[in-house]
Short mmCIF file of C-alpha atoms and ligand atoms in Angstrom, two decimals:
data_model
loop_
_atom_site.label_atom_id
_atom_site.label_comp_id
_atom_site.label_asym_id
_atom_site.label_seq_id
_atom_site.Cartn_x
_atom_site.Cartn_y
_atom_site.Cartn_z
CA MET A 1 -305.87 248.21 112.83
CA LEU A 2 -304.92 248.95 116.63
CA LEU A 3 -301.92 251.37 117.22
CA PRO A 4 -299.67 253.05 119.93
CA PRO A 5 -301.59 255.89 121.97
CA GLY A 6 -301.30 258.91 119.85
CA LYS A 7 -300.29 257.18 116.75
CA SER A 8 -302.86 257.31 114.09
CA ALA A 9 -302.51 255.79 110.65
CA TYR A 10 -304.64 258.02 108.69
CA LEU A 11 -303.45 261.67 109.99
CA ALA A 12 -299.97 261.52 110.88
CA LEU A 13 -298.40 260.26 107.72
CA PHE A 14 -296.74 262.42 104.78
CA VAL A 15 -298.84 262.96 101.50
CA ALA A 16 -297.40 260.81 98.77
CA ALA A 17 -297.55 262.66 95.30
CA ASP A 18 -298.43 260.46 92.01
CA LEU A 19 -295.49 257.92 92.83
CA GLN A 20 -296.51 254.25 90.99
CA VAL A 21 -297.15 251.15 92.46
CA VAL A 22 -295.80 248.49 89.58
CA PRO A 23 -296.92 245.09 90.83
CA GLY A 24 -294.42 242.55 89.79
CA ALA A 25 -291.52 244.78 89.06
CA THR A 26 -288.36 244.86 90.46
CA TRP A 27 -288.34 247.20 93.39
CA THR A 28 -285.17 248.86 94.78
CA ALA A 29 -284.53 250.05 98.05
CA ASN A 30 -283.32 253.61 98.44
CA ASN A 31 -280.68 252.91 100.51
CA THR A 32 -279.39 249.51 99.69
CA GLY A 33 -279.53 249.54 95.70
CA THR A 34 -281.17 246.08 95.72
CA HIS A 35 -284.59 244.50 95.47
CA ILE A 36 -286.46 244.37 98.63
CA GLN A 37 -286.05 241.23 100.41
CA ALA A 38 -289.45 241.28 102.53
CA HIS A 39 -291.37 238.06 101.29
CA GLY A 40 -293.98 236.87 102.83
CA GLY A 41 -294.59 239.92 104.81
CA GLY A 42 -296.79 242.71 106.33
CA ILE A 43 -297.33 246.27 107.29
CA THR A 44 -297.62 247.50 110.94
CA VAL A 45 -298.13 251.10 111.03
CA ALA A 46 -296.33 252.85 113.83
CA ASP A 47 -294.72 256.47 114.79
CA GLY A 48 -296.41 257.69 111.50
CA ARG A 49 -294.87 255.51 109.27
CA TYR A 50 -295.61 252.21 107.41
CA TYR A 51 -293.03 249.51 108.43
CA TRP A 52 -292.51 246.32 106.06
CA VAL A 53 -291.32 243.10 107.89
CA GLY A 54 -290.45 240.46 105.44
CA GLU A 55 -288.72 236.97 104.75
CA ASP A 56 -285.01 237.96 103.22
CA LYS A 57 -284.63 235.29 100.23
CA THR A 58 -281.26 236.77 99.33
CA ASN A 59 -279.97 232.97 99.34
CA GLY A 60 -282.84 230.57 98.70
CA SER A 61 -285.39 228.91 101.13
CA ALA A 62 -283.63 228.38 104.43
CA PHE A 63 -283.96 231.04 107.15
CA GLN A 64 -281.81 233.96 106.71
CA ASN A 65 -282.92 237.18 108.16
CA ILE A 66 -286.61 238.66 108.64
CA ASN A 67 -285.93 242.28 107.56
CA CYS A 68 -287.80 245.50 108.14
CA TYR A 69 -288.05 248.01 105.81
CA SER A 70 -289.95 251.55 106.79
CA SER A 71 -291.81 254.42 104.34
CA THR A 72 -294.01 257.14 104.78
CA ASP A 73 -295.75 256.35 101.29
CA LEU A 74 -296.04 252.58 100.58
CA VAL A 75 -293.90 253.49 97.63
CA GLN A 76 -290.45 254.21 98.85
CA TRP A 77 -288.97 251.88 101.07
CA THR A 78 -285.61 251.96 103.05
CA PHE A 79 -284.35 249.54 104.73
CA VAL A 80 -283.57 249.73 108.62
CA GLY A 81 -282.31 246.41 109.57
CA ALA A 82 -283.21 242.68 110.35
CA LEU A 83 -285.67 241.89 113.56
CA LEU A 84 -284.02 238.72 113.75
CA SER A 85 -281.06 236.77 112.06
CA ARG A 86 -279.63 233.31 111.69
CA GLN A 87 -278.05 232.03 114.47
CA GLY A 88 -276.00 228.85 115.39
CA SER A 89 -278.65 226.17 116.12
CA GLY A 90 -282.22 225.85 117.16
CA ASP A 91 -285.41 227.12 116.12
CA LEU A 92 -283.70 230.02 114.00
CA GLY A 93 -280.83 227.76 113.09
CA PRO A 94 -279.50 226.90 109.66
CA GLU A 95 -281.38 225.08 106.85
CA ARG A 96 -284.66 226.13 109.22
CA VAL A 97 -288.08 227.38 108.13
CA VAL A 98 -289.17 230.75 109.62
CA GLU A 99 -291.94 232.06 107.22
CA ARG A 100 -294.72 234.82 107.34
CA PRO A 101 -293.44 237.19 109.63
CA LYS A 102 -296.27 239.49 110.92
CA VAL A 103 -295.55 242.20 113.59
CA VAL A 104 -298.47 243.76 116.00
CA TRP A 105 -298.38 246.11 118.57
CA ASN A 106 -299.63 244.95 122.42
CA GLN A 107 -301.54 247.29 124.24
CA ASN A 108 -301.24 245.59 127.58
CA SER A 109 -297.46 244.93 127.49
CA GLY A 110 -296.75 248.12 124.96
CA GLN A 111 -294.64 245.46 123.44
CA TYR A 112 -294.53 244.69 119.73
CA VAL A 113 -294.72 240.56 119.20
CA LEU A 114 -293.74 239.12 115.89
CA PHE A 115 -295.36 235.84 114.89
CA LEU A 116 -293.73 233.42 112.71
CA HIS A 117 -294.41 229.85 111.48
CA ILE A 118 -291.23 227.91 112.41
CA ASP A 119 -290.71 224.81 110.50
CA SER A 120 -287.80 222.28 110.19
CA SER A 121 -287.05 221.69 106.46
CA ASN A 122 -289.23 219.11 105.58
CA TYR A 123 -292.09 221.19 107.07
CA GLY A 124 -292.68 218.26 109.99
CA GLU A 125 -292.57 220.24 113.16
CA ALA A 126 -295.73 222.80 112.13
CA LYS A 127 -295.25 225.28 114.95
CA VAL A 128 -295.85 228.94 115.68
CA GLY A 129 -293.21 230.85 117.04
CA ILE A 130 -293.04 234.37 118.98
CA ALA A 131 -290.75 237.05 119.26
CA THR A 132 -290.89 240.62 121.18
CA SER A 133 -289.38 244.32 120.78
CA SER A 134 -289.95 247.38 122.39
CA GLU A 135 -289.23 248.82 118.89
CA VAL A 136 -291.37 247.82 116.19
CA CYS A 137 -288.08 247.82 114.00
CA GLY A 138 -285.53 246.99 116.11
CA GLN A 139 -283.97 244.05 117.44
CA TYR A 140 -286.39 241.21 118.62
CA GLU A 141 -286.13 238.65 121.25
CA TYR A 142 -286.97 235.44 120.33
CA ARG A 143 -289.30 233.74 122.79
CA GLY A 144 -289.77 229.89 121.47
CA SER A 145 -292.41 227.75 119.56
CA PHE A 146 -295.27 226.00 120.39
CA ARG A 147 -298.01 223.90 118.38
CA PRO A 148 -301.14 226.47 119.45
CA LEU A 149 -303.62 224.21 121.33
CA GLY A 150 -301.74 221.26 120.29
CA TYR A 151 -302.29 221.77 116.57
CA GLN A 152 -300.08 221.76 113.69
CA SER A 153 -299.40 225.31 112.68
CA ARG A 154 -298.15 226.24 109.49
CA ASP A 155 -298.65 229.62 107.02
CA MET A 156 -300.21 232.23 109.56
CA GLY A 157 -301.64 235.73 109.61
CA VAL A 158 -302.91 238.09 113.17
CA PHE A 159 -305.36 239.87 113.74
CA VAL A 160 -305.75 242.56 116.16
CA ASP A 161 -309.43 243.58 117.06
CA GLU A 162 -310.60 247.30 117.64
CA ASP A 163 -310.98 246.23 121.42
CA GLY A 164 -307.41 245.30 121.20
CA SER A 165 -308.01 241.36 121.54
CA GLY A 166 -305.58 239.23 119.18
CA TYR A 167 -306.19 236.37 117.00
CA LEU A 168 -303.89 233.90 115.53
CA LEU A 169 -304.81 232.91 111.87
CA THR A 170 -303.27 229.49 111.23
CA GLU A 171 -303.48 226.63 108.88
CA ASP A 172 -303.88 223.32 110.86
CA ARG A 173 -303.48 220.54 107.97
CA GLU A 174 -305.40 218.08 109.82
CA ASN A 175 -308.55 220.10 110.57
CA GLY A 176 -308.55 223.36 108.57
CA LEU A 177 -308.04 227.14 108.88
CA ARG A 178 -307.99 228.20 112.34
CA ILE A 179 -308.69 231.40 113.99
CA ASP A 180 -307.40 230.81 117.59
CA ALA A 181 -307.93 233.80 120.55
CA LEU A 182 -304.22 234.96 121.86
CA SER A 183 -303.74 235.75 125.41
CA ALA A 184 -303.68 239.06 126.68
CA ASP A 185 -300.10 239.86 126.05
CA PHE A 186 -300.34 237.88 122.76
CA LEU A 187 -297.64 235.50 123.60
CA ASN A 188 -299.70 232.07 124.11
CA VAL A 189 -302.92 231.30 122.30
CA THR A 190 -306.21 230.46 124.91
CA PHE A 191 -309.13 229.07 123.16
CA PRO A 192 -310.43 228.13 119.53
CA THR A 193 -312.65 231.28 118.18
CA TYR A 194 -313.86 229.02 114.54
CA VAL A 195 -312.22 226.52 112.42
CA PHE A 196 -312.65 226.38 109.12
CA SER A 197 -313.14 223.16 107.55
CA GLU A 198 -311.59 223.89 104.10
CA SER A 199 -307.83 223.64 103.51
CA ILE A 200 -306.78 227.13 103.06
CA GLU A 201 -303.51 228.79 103.55
CA SER A 202 -301.88 232.00 104.00
CA PRO A 203 -304.73 233.94 105.66
CA ALA A 204 -305.38 237.47 106.31
CA LEU A 205 -308.01 239.55 108.12
CA VAL A 206 -309.06 242.76 107.80
CA LYS A 207 -312.36 244.25 109.49
CA HIS A 208 -314.38 246.97 107.40
CA GLN A 209 -317.51 249.04 108.68
CA GLY A 210 -318.40 246.05 111.12
CA VAL A 211 -317.55 243.23 108.74
CA TYR A 212 -314.78 240.83 109.10
CA PHE A 213 -313.11 239.92 105.65
CA ILE A 214 -310.68 236.71 105.68
CA PHE A 215 -308.32 236.21 102.61
CA GLY A 216 -306.43 232.82 101.71
CA SER A 217 -305.17 230.62 99.37
CA HIS A 218 -305.55 227.13 98.51
CA LEU A 219 -302.50 224.70 98.96
CA THR A 220 -300.67 224.39 95.99
CA GLY A 221 -297.28 224.92 97.06
CA TRP A 222 -295.36 227.75 95.29
CA ASP A 223 -297.68 227.85 92.69
CA THR A 224 -300.34 230.47 92.56
CA ASN A 225 -304.31 229.66 92.64
CA ASP A 226 -307.55 231.46 92.65
CA ASN A 227 -307.26 232.67 96.34
CA VAL A 228 -310.37 232.99 98.30
CA TYR A 229 -312.44 235.16 100.82
CA ALA A 230 -315.45 234.71 103.13
CA THR A 231 -317.15 237.53 105.54
CA ALA A 232 -318.96 237.63 109.01
CA THR A 233 -319.77 240.24 111.52
CA SER A 234 -318.46 238.05 114.34
CA LEU A 235 -314.95 236.37 114.00
CA SER A 236 -316.97 233.08 115.91
CA GLY A 237 -319.36 233.17 112.50
CA LEU A 238 -321.79 232.53 111.11
CA TRP A 239 -318.82 232.92 108.25
CA SER A 240 -320.24 232.79 104.47
CA SER A 241 -318.58 230.42 101.80
CA TRP A 242 -315.28 230.99 100.54
CA THR A 243 -315.58 233.06 97.11
CA ASN A 244 -312.84 234.08 94.58
CA PHE A 245 -311.94 238.07 94.82
CA ALA A 246 -309.87 237.99 91.25
CA ASP A 247 -310.97 237.14 88.14
CA LYS A 248 -311.65 233.45 87.85
CA GLY A 249 -308.57 231.28 86.40
CA SER A 250 -306.38 234.54 86.80
CA ASN A 251 -304.77 232.58 90.36
CA THR A 252 -304.88 235.94 92.24
CA TYR A 253 -303.16 237.52 89.13
CA ASN A 254 -300.52 234.94 89.53
CA SER A 255 -299.81 236.16 93.22
CA GLN A 256 -300.62 234.43 96.50
CA THR A 257 -302.38 236.49 99.32
CA SER A 258 -299.65 237.79 101.89
CA PHE A 259 -301.28 240.72 104.03
CA ILE A 260 -304.33 243.04 103.43
CA LEU A 261 -303.20 246.67 104.50
CA PRO A 262 -306.51 249.01 105.33
CA LEU A 263 -306.30 252.39 103.88
CA ARG A 264 -309.44 253.80 105.05
CA ALA A 265 -310.75 254.40 108.51
CA ASN A 266 -313.08 252.00 109.43
CA THR A 267 -316.06 254.77 108.92
CA ASN A 268 -317.98 255.87 105.80
CA GLY A 269 -316.44 258.33 103.35
CA GLY A 270 -314.46 258.13 100.06
CA GLY A 271 -311.22 256.76 99.42
CA THR A 272 -309.28 253.71 98.78
CA GLU A 273 -310.66 250.68 101.07
CA ALA A 274 -307.26 248.50 101.01
CA LEU A 275 -303.82 247.40 99.59
CA TYR A 276 -303.86 243.68 98.86
CA MET A 277 -299.98 242.44 98.95
CA GLY A 278 -299.55 239.17 97.39
CA ASP A 279 -296.04 237.24 96.78
CA ARG A 280 -295.57 236.04 93.00
CA TRP A 281 -293.25 233.65 94.43
CA VAL A 282 -290.05 232.26 91.72
CA PRO A 283 -289.27 228.85 93.38
CA ASP A 284 -285.98 228.21 91.43
CA ASN A 285 -284.66 231.62 92.39
CA LEU A 286 -286.26 233.21 95.46
CA MET A 287 -284.73 235.87 95.63
CA ARG A 288 -286.53 237.18 92.64
CA SER A 289 -289.69 236.61 94.00
CA THR A 290 -291.94 239.93 93.34
CA TYR A 291 -294.67 241.95 94.80
CA ILE A 292 -298.15 241.98 93.87
CA TRP A 293 -299.72 244.80 95.49
CA LEU A 294 -303.06 246.16 94.01
CA PRO A 295 -306.10 248.15 95.10
CA LEU A 296 -308.69 245.99 96.75
CA SER A 297 -312.10 246.88 97.45
CA LEU A 298 -314.29 246.00 100.23
CA ASP A 299 -318.15 246.98 100.26
CA ALA A 300 -319.63 245.84 103.60
CA ASP A 301 -323.30 246.59 102.62
CA SER A 302 -323.07 244.01 99.94
CA ARG A 303 -320.07 241.95 101.63
CA THR A 304 -317.95 241.50 98.80
CA ALA A 305 -314.00 242.18 97.83
CA ARG A 306 -312.83 242.65 94.40
CA LEU A 307 -309.20 242.97 93.32
CA THR A 308 -308.43 245.42 90.24
CA ASN A 309 -305.66 243.92 88.45
CA THR A 310 -303.49 246.81 86.69
CA ASP A 311 -299.70 247.14 85.28
CA ALA A 312 -299.18 250.19 87.69
CA PHE A 313 -301.15 252.73 89.65
CA PRO A 314 -300.75 255.67 91.20
CA LEU A 315 -300.97 255.55 95.35
CA SER A 316 -301.48 258.79 96.78
CA ARG A 317 -303.07 260.37 99.66
CA ASP A 318 -305.15 263.81 100.15
CA ALA A 319 -303.49 266.16 102.69
CA SER A 320 -306.58 267.54 104.30
CA SER A 321 -308.96 264.38 104.53
CA GLY A 322 -306.01 262.03 104.69
CA GLN A 323 -307.88 259.68 102.32
CA TRP A 324 -306.03 257.61 99.73
CA THR A 325 -306.78 257.16 96.26
CA SER A 326 -305.84 254.36 93.58
CA GLU A 327 -307.11 255.30 90.41
CA LEU A 328 -305.97 253.60 87.42
CA TRP A 329 -302.93 254.91 85.72
CA PRO A 330 -304.78 257.21 83.01
CA ASN A 331 -301.90 257.77 80.47
CA LYS A 332 -298.87 256.41 79.66
CA GLN A 333 -295.73 257.23 77.46
CA THR A 334 -293.26 254.95 76.32
CA TYR A 335 -289.81 256.04 75.21
CA GLN A 336 -287.78 253.51 73.08
CA ALA A 337 -283.98 252.75 74.25
CA GLU A 338 -283.28 252.55 70.64
CA THR A 339 -283.70 256.26 70.27
CA ALA A 340 -280.78 256.86 72.55
CA TRP A 341 -277.90 259.03 71.97
CA ASP A 342 -274.87 256.99 71.19
CA GLY A 343 -271.50 257.46 72.66
CA LEU A 344 -272.22 258.88 75.75
CA ARG A 345 -269.88 256.33 77.31
CA GLY A 346 -268.47 253.27 76.43
CA ASN A 347 -269.94 251.53 73.50
CA PRO A 348 -273.77 250.56 74.36
CA ARG A 349 -275.36 249.20 71.34
CA THR A 350 -278.30 247.52 69.48
CA VAL A 351 -278.64 244.23 70.50
CA ASN A 352 -281.39 241.26 69.75
CA CYS A 353 -284.23 240.75 72.39
CA ASP A 354 -287.10 238.47 70.76
CA ASN A 355 -290.10 239.77 73.06
CA CYS A 356 -288.96 243.48 73.56
CA ASP A 357 -290.59 246.48 71.36
CA GLY A 358 -289.27 246.02 67.80
CA GLY A 359 -287.11 242.81 68.75
CA THR A 360 -284.15 244.52 69.80
CA ALA A 361 -282.79 246.23 73.14
CA ILE A 362 -279.70 248.20 74.08
CA GLY A 363 -277.09 246.40 75.50
CA TYR A 364 -273.58 246.85 76.79
CA ILE A 365 -274.50 249.33 79.64
CA GLY A 366 -272.14 249.68 82.21
CA GLY A 367 -269.47 247.08 82.24
CA PRO A 368 -265.26 247.88 82.33
CA ASP A 369 -265.94 250.68 79.80
CA ASN A 370 -268.92 252.21 81.90
CA GLY A 371 -271.17 252.13 79.11
CA THR A 372 -273.75 254.88 79.34
CA VAL A 373 -276.57 255.86 77.26
CA ALA A 374 -279.23 258.76 77.57
CA ILE A 375 -282.98 258.42 76.15
CA PRO A 376 -283.56 261.90 74.71
CA ASN A 377 -287.18 264.39 75.09
CA VAL A 378 -288.40 262.42 77.74
CA ARG A 379 -291.30 264.32 78.78
CA LEU A 380 -291.65 264.24 82.59
CA PRO A 381 -294.91 266.29 84.59
CA GLY A 382 -293.16 267.91 87.47
CA GLY A 383 -293.03 266.55 91.19
CA MET A 384 -292.60 262.95 92.21
CA GLN A 385 -292.53 260.64 89.49
CA THR A 386 -292.03 256.74 88.69
CA LEU A 387 -290.15 255.99 85.86
CA GLN A 388 -290.42 252.46 84.60
CA ILE A 389 -287.64 250.93 83.23
CA LYS A 390 -288.26 247.73 80.73
CA TYR A 391 -285.18 245.44 80.43
CA THR A 392 -283.92 241.65 80.21
CA ASN A 393 -281.16 240.41 82.35
CA GLY A 394 -280.54 236.87 81.52
CA ASP A 395 -278.35 236.13 84.63
CA LEU A 396 -278.94 234.41 88.06
CA ASP A 397 -278.10 237.59 89.72
CA GLN A 398 -279.31 240.99 90.27
CA ARG A 399 -277.65 243.65 87.83
CA PHE A 400 -277.46 247.47 88.49
CA ALA A 401 -277.32 250.59 86.39
CA ASP A 402 -277.25 254.42 87.85
CA VAL A 403 -280.61 256.30 86.15
CA ARG A 404 -280.80 259.94 86.32
CA VAL A 405 -282.37 262.71 84.58
CA GLY A 406 -280.48 265.64 82.61
CA ASN A 407 -277.08 265.98 83.99
CA GLU A 408 -274.91 262.91 85.04
CA GLN A 409 -274.39 263.46 89.00
CA GLU A 410 -276.57 266.55 89.06
CA GLY A 411 -280.29 265.47 88.02
CA PRO A 412 -282.33 263.44 90.07
CA GLY A 413 -282.35 259.75 90.11
CA GLY A 414 -280.39 256.97 91.72
CA ARG A 415 -278.84 253.10 91.66
CA VAL A 416 -281.53 250.59 90.44
CA ALA A 417 -281.79 247.07 91.05
CA PHE A 418 -282.81 244.84 87.80
CA LEU A 419 -283.90 241.12 88.74
CA PRO A 420 -283.09 238.21 86.69
CA THR A 421 -286.08 237.87 84.08
CA GLY A 422 -284.86 234.42 82.75
CA SER A 423 -285.11 232.84 79.87
CA GLY A 424 -286.79 233.60 76.91
CA ASN A 425 -286.05 237.56 76.62
CA ASN A 426 -289.11 238.12 78.21
CA PRO A 427 -288.72 242.02 79.51
CA GLY A 428 -289.00 242.73 83.11
CA THR A 429 -289.89 246.16 84.98
CA SER A 430 -287.70 247.85 87.38
CA VAL A 431 -288.75 251.58 88.93
CA LEU A 432 -287.41 254.49 90.06
CA HIS A 433 -288.97 257.20 92.23
CA LEU A 434 -287.37 260.70 92.07
CA GLN A 435 -288.47 264.01 92.44
CA VAL A 436 -288.45 266.21 89.38
CA GLY A 437 -288.38 270.00 89.17
CA ASP A 438 -290.71 271.67 86.96
CA SER A 439 -292.69 269.79 84.27
CA GLU A 440 -289.33 268.94 81.99
CA THR A 441 -288.64 267.61 78.68
CA ASP A 442 -285.07 265.95 79.20
CA GLY A 443 -282.50 263.08 78.46
CA VAL A 444 -282.62 259.82 81.09
CA LEU A 445 -279.37 258.61 81.54
CA VAL A 446 -278.51 254.88 82.02
CA GLY A 447 -275.42 253.51 82.87
CA LYS A 448 -272.61 253.49 85.37
CA GLU A 449 -271.65 256.37 87.53
CA ASP A 450 -269.29 255.07 90.33
CA SER A 451 -268.70 253.22 93.05
CA GLY A 452 -270.32 250.02 93.77
CA ILE A 453 -271.31 248.34 90.45
CA GLY A 454 -267.56 247.59 89.50
CA ASN A 455 -266.83 246.01 86.02
CA MET A 456 -270.67 244.25 86.11
CA TRP A 457 -272.86 244.70 82.99
CA GLY A 458 -276.08 246.50 83.33
CA PRO A 459 -279.30 245.22 82.02
CA ASP A 460 -280.16 245.06 78.34
CA LEU A 461 -282.57 248.22 77.93
CA ASP A 462 -285.80 248.00 76.19
CA SER A 463 -287.59 251.51 77.07
CA ILE A 464 -288.66 253.78 79.65
CA VAL A 465 -292.05 253.99 80.88
CA VAL A 466 -293.70 257.49 82.22
CA ALA A 467 -296.97 258.52 83.28
CA GLN A 468 -298.24 261.55 81.66
C1 LIG B 501 -284.57 257.35 101.34
O1 LIG B 501 -285.67 257.53 101.51
C2 LIG B 501 -285.92 258.52 102.67
C3 LIG B 501 -287.56 259.25 102.99
O2 LIG B 501 -287.91 258.06 102.61
C4 LIG B 501 -285.20 259.61 102.88
O3 LIG B 501 -285.00 260.00 104.45
C5 LIG B 501 -283.81 258.68 103.02
O4 LIG B 501 -282.42 260.09 103.08
C6 LIG B 501 -283.29 258.13 101.77
N1 LIG B 501 -281.99 257.48 101.35
C7 LIG B 501 -280.98 257.40 100.44
C8 LIG B 501 -279.76 256.62 100.75
O5 LIG B 501 -281.32 258.27 99.62
C1 LIG B 502 -275.63 234.65 101.27
O1 LIG B 502 -274.60 233.92 100.76
C2 LIG B 502 -273.47 234.66 100.92
C3 LIG B 502 -272.30 233.45 100.25
O2 LIG B 502 -272.36 232.34 101.35
C4 LIG B 502 -273.31 235.57 101.98
O3 LIG B 502 -271.89 235.78 101.91
C5 LIG B 502 -274.00 236.46 102.29
O4 LIG B 502 -274.46 236.73 103.67
C6 LIG B 502 -275.79 235.20 102.53
N1 LIG B 502 -276.63 236.44 102.65
C7 LIG B 502 -277.76 236.33 103.13
C8 LIG B 502 -278.59 237.54 103.23
O5 LIG B 502 -277.50 235.47 104.27
C1 LIG B 503 -300.82 228.43 126.93
O1 LIG B 503 -302.29 228.48 126.66
C2 LIG B 503 -302.46 227.01 126.98
C3 LIG B 503 -304.10 227.02 126.89
O2 LIG B 503 -304.91 227.70 127.37
C4 LIG B 503 -301.87 226.27 128.18
O3 LIG B 503 -302.47 224.89 128.33
C5 LIG B 503 -300.45 226.77 128.20
O4 LIG B 503 -300.46 226.35 129.52
C6 LIG B 503 -300.21 227.79 128.03
N1 LIG B 503 -298.96 227.81 128.11
C7 LIG B 503 -298.10 228.96 128.72
C8 LIG B 503 -296.96 229.01 128.83
O5 LIG B 503 -298.78 229.71 129.75
C1 LIG B 504 -265.14 253.49 84.59
O1 LIG B 504 -265.24 253.93 85.73
C2 LIG B 504 -264.26 253.19 87.08
C3 LIG B 504 -265.02 253.70 88.37
O2 LIG B 504 -265.31 254.83 88.30
C4 LIG B 504 -263.08 254.02 86.64
O3 LIG B 504 -261.86 253.64 87.59
C5 LIG B 504 -262.44 253.80 85.32
O4 LIG B 504 -261.42 254.05 84.97
C6 LIG B 504 -263.68 253.45 84.26
N1 LIG B 504 -263.36 252.89 82.82
C7 LIG B 504 -263.33 253.68 81.62
C8 LIG B 504 -262.95 252.75 80.67
O5 LIG B 504 -263.55 254.95 81.70
#
């Protein structure tokens, strides 16, 4: 990944502790208290931080905003702002398709360049759009859209090689998946580098130890399929044939490729090679689509890519070597909500929940009487920890609760969002990342503290899961 001068992706970042990535969970941004809206996105490294740019689907599929979040550990995310927002008319107007945002830095102009799939609501225009900014996560100037080399262009990605040259990866419905060379300033496409005749969309490309790995999905709309990859030592080929990188029939663990983030410098040595970022779309309520991030191993010698499926995995970085690791979660402990002390506030009580542990959950959290429960004796290792909160929410909108360890107001914790879980009482998961003092055994409070939630009810609480 090409970086601005003096900015190293591998050395300048802070160290994460044992925070967990929990694929498919509600991921609450720490300063909005709501589920992250950065669908179909990608990550750009700058200024010693990670910037995640993606689509805001709060109100469904039509364009609302291209959002930017920042993080130093890839797990705790802070909303920074919108790079582009809906305008009165034109490409970014009402009822427009503005998808797959990807930001790269151009060393010749010193500008960040944002690429977008720009379309009419019936996907008839099929163009690529470009916007630029001097700040990775600032306001972008929209520069317009075009059909690259005259061809249709829908789902797209961007790749910048080690020498700074840029490539647009673009789905051309009539001819296949294209790799087109970008001009020196990245504002135009100059010549076709390679065309795969297969129909592949949502492309993402990384280079690992001299081998290019390109990933993408088949064309099945919002539904998932077994995504595939191909490899080559030159972008113009020869390319291998396309092969699965997740278990056959798993539909890529029910996700669609959006972006591959290299985690390891392009050299030999230990650590985790890459992070796979996929989307699990929920077409009838797109804002509740979740992020399937999983460890992706890349082997340059055998030219294989392999995705590991897991409920959760710690992503941590060694301070001295800068290596990221993502061993699977060794042990976890589950604490049932039904063990809660009652009467802390309000009147939380047992409710039926067919697919929850034991067939019940604790309901009536929050609400007008500020219902609050405490799960006693939760053993928390010290340091940065991730709590998984299993819950149901039968509404069409998010619910919220304040979750805290130990004393109300004083213990570590914060606001947590709970996405709708749909019909059928299948529990979902929300996560809260927090700094715990020395290893302690304490109560975990789930309820409503003060402003912001109003009289809304919180989720029905099934259990709390902690890594041990
Ligand atoms: C969110 O986390 C960042 C560090 O990742 C921190 O600087 C910021 O203060 C936090 N914001 C809130 C509202 O907790
Ligand atoms: C979603 O729609 C509501 C109601 O029209 C509006 O207030 C809100 O600003 C919209 N949000 C976004 C992100 O467009
Ligand atoms: C973009 O590149 C194409 C192909 O080289 C060229 O025909 C076109 O004029 C260029 N557009 C601009 C605005 O420079
Ligand atoms: C619930 O909390 C709100 C806001 O903090 C407060 O105004 C209200 O009086 C509380 N209600 C009860 C029944 O405690």
